[in-house]
mmCIF file of C-alpha atoms in Angstrom:
data_model
loop_
_atom_site.group_PDB
_atom_site.id
_atom_site.type_symbol
_atom_site.label_atom_id
_atom_site.label_comp_id
_atom_site.label_asym_id
_atom_site.label_seq_id
_atom_site.Cartn_x
_atom_site.Cartn_y
_atom_site.Cartn_z
ATOM 1 C CA UNK A 690 13.731 159.149 126.251
ATOM 2 C CA UNK A 691 16.999 158.610 126.504
ATOM 3 C CA UNK A 692 19.687 158.408 124.080
ATOM 4 C CA UNK A 693 20.405 154.839 124.779
ATOM 5 C CA UNK A 694 16.876 153.980 123.989
ATOM 6 C CA UNK A 695 16.745 156.542 121.266
ATOM 7 C CA UNK A 696 19.549 154.515 119.390
ATOM 8 C CA UNK A 697 18.708 151.270 120.513
ATOM 9 C CA UNK A 698 22.145 150.748 122.416
ATOM 10 C CA UNK A 699 22.909 148.560 125.427
ATOM 11 C CA UNK A 700 24.413 149.216 128.389
ATOM 12 C CA UNK A 701 26.409 146.485 130.315
ATOM 13 C CA UNK A 702 28.207 147.052 133.389
ATOM 14 C CA UNK A 703 31.926 145.874 133.483
ATOM 15 C CA UNK A 704 32.551 144.055 137.116
ATOM 16 C CA UNK A 705 36.297 142.752 136.542
ATOM 17 C CA UNK A 706 39.054 144.273 136.051
ATOM 18 C CA UNK A 707 37.820 146.897 137.380
ATOM 19 C CA UNK A 708 38.398 150.143 135.060
ATOM 20 C CA UNK A 709 38.853 153.752 135.900
ATOM 21 C CA UNK A 710 38.914 156.346 133.255
ATOM 22 C CA UNK A 711 38.749 160.161 133.707
ATOM 23 C CA UNK A 712 36.183 162.216 130.824
ATOM 24 C CA UNK A 713 36.343 165.411 130.099
ATOM 25 C CA UNK A 714 34.196 167.844 128.811
ATOM 26 C CA UNK A 715 35.488 170.529 126.673
ATOM 27 C CA UNK A 716 33.804 173.836 125.129
ATOM 28 C CA UNK A 717 34.634 176.877 123.866
ATOM 29 C CA UNK A 718 34.458 179.661 126.832
ATOM 30 C CA UNK A 719 32.465 182.340 124.608
ATOM 31 C CA UNK A 720 30.161 180.342 122.787
ATOM 32 C CA UNK A 721 27.139 177.741 124.208
ATOM 33 C CA UNK A 722 27.188 174.326 123.343
ATOM 34 C CA UNK A 723 24.783 172.757 120.322
ATOM 35 C CA UNK A 724 21.519 171.932 121.405
ATOM 36 C CA UNK A 725 22.898 168.193 120.918
ATOM 37 C CA UNK A 726 25.749 168.736 123.024
ATOM 38 C CA UNK A 727 23.882 170.569 125.430
ATOM 39 C CA UNK A 728 21.817 167.338 125.801
ATOM 40 C CA UNK A 729 24.718 164.722 125.539
ATOM 41 C CA UNK A 730 26.131 166.952 128.595
ATOM 42 C CA UNK A 731 22.852 166.587 130.372
ATOM 43 C CA UNK A 732 22.696 163.076 130.170
ATOM 44 C CA UNK A 733 26.284 162.326 130.848
ATOM 45 C CA UNK A 734 25.995 164.429 133.714
ATOM 46 C CA UNK A 735 23.175 162.525 135.192
ATOM 47 C CA UNK A 736 24.039 159.261 134.429
ATOM 48 C CA UNK A 737 27.529 159.556 136.232
ATOM 49 C CA UNK A 738 25.648 161.700 139.615
ATOM 50 C CA UNK A 739 23.058 158.616 139.300
ATOM 51 C CA UNK A 740 26.173 156.136 139.932
ATOM 52 C CA UNK A 741 27.868 158.187 142.587
ATOM 53 C CA UNK A 742 30.878 158.815 140.434
ATOM 54 C CA UNK A 743 32.576 162.097 140.682
ATOM 55 C CA UNK A 744 30.294 164.771 139.741
ATOM 56 C CA UNK A 745 30.836 167.144 136.995
ATOM 57 C CA UNK A 746 32.917 170.134 138.029
ATOM 58 C CA UNK A 747 31.841 174.008 136.558
ATOM 59 C CA UNK A 748 34.031 175.306 134.099
ATOM 60 C CA UNK A 749 36.693 177.629 135.081
ATOM 61 C CA UNK A 750 36.319 181.263 134.798
#
């Protein structure tokens, strides 16, 4: 079940005006994300990839 379905949300595409935003995911380099944060990142990256938008980049070492 997706987070959208789980929380009874709706997604609506915006056609005009076209909006462009840069989103970034920040996390500490010495810790793992919480299970909830990891699931959100998994959802976010899959959603972005499914729409052909910029793919997520691996964190800098």
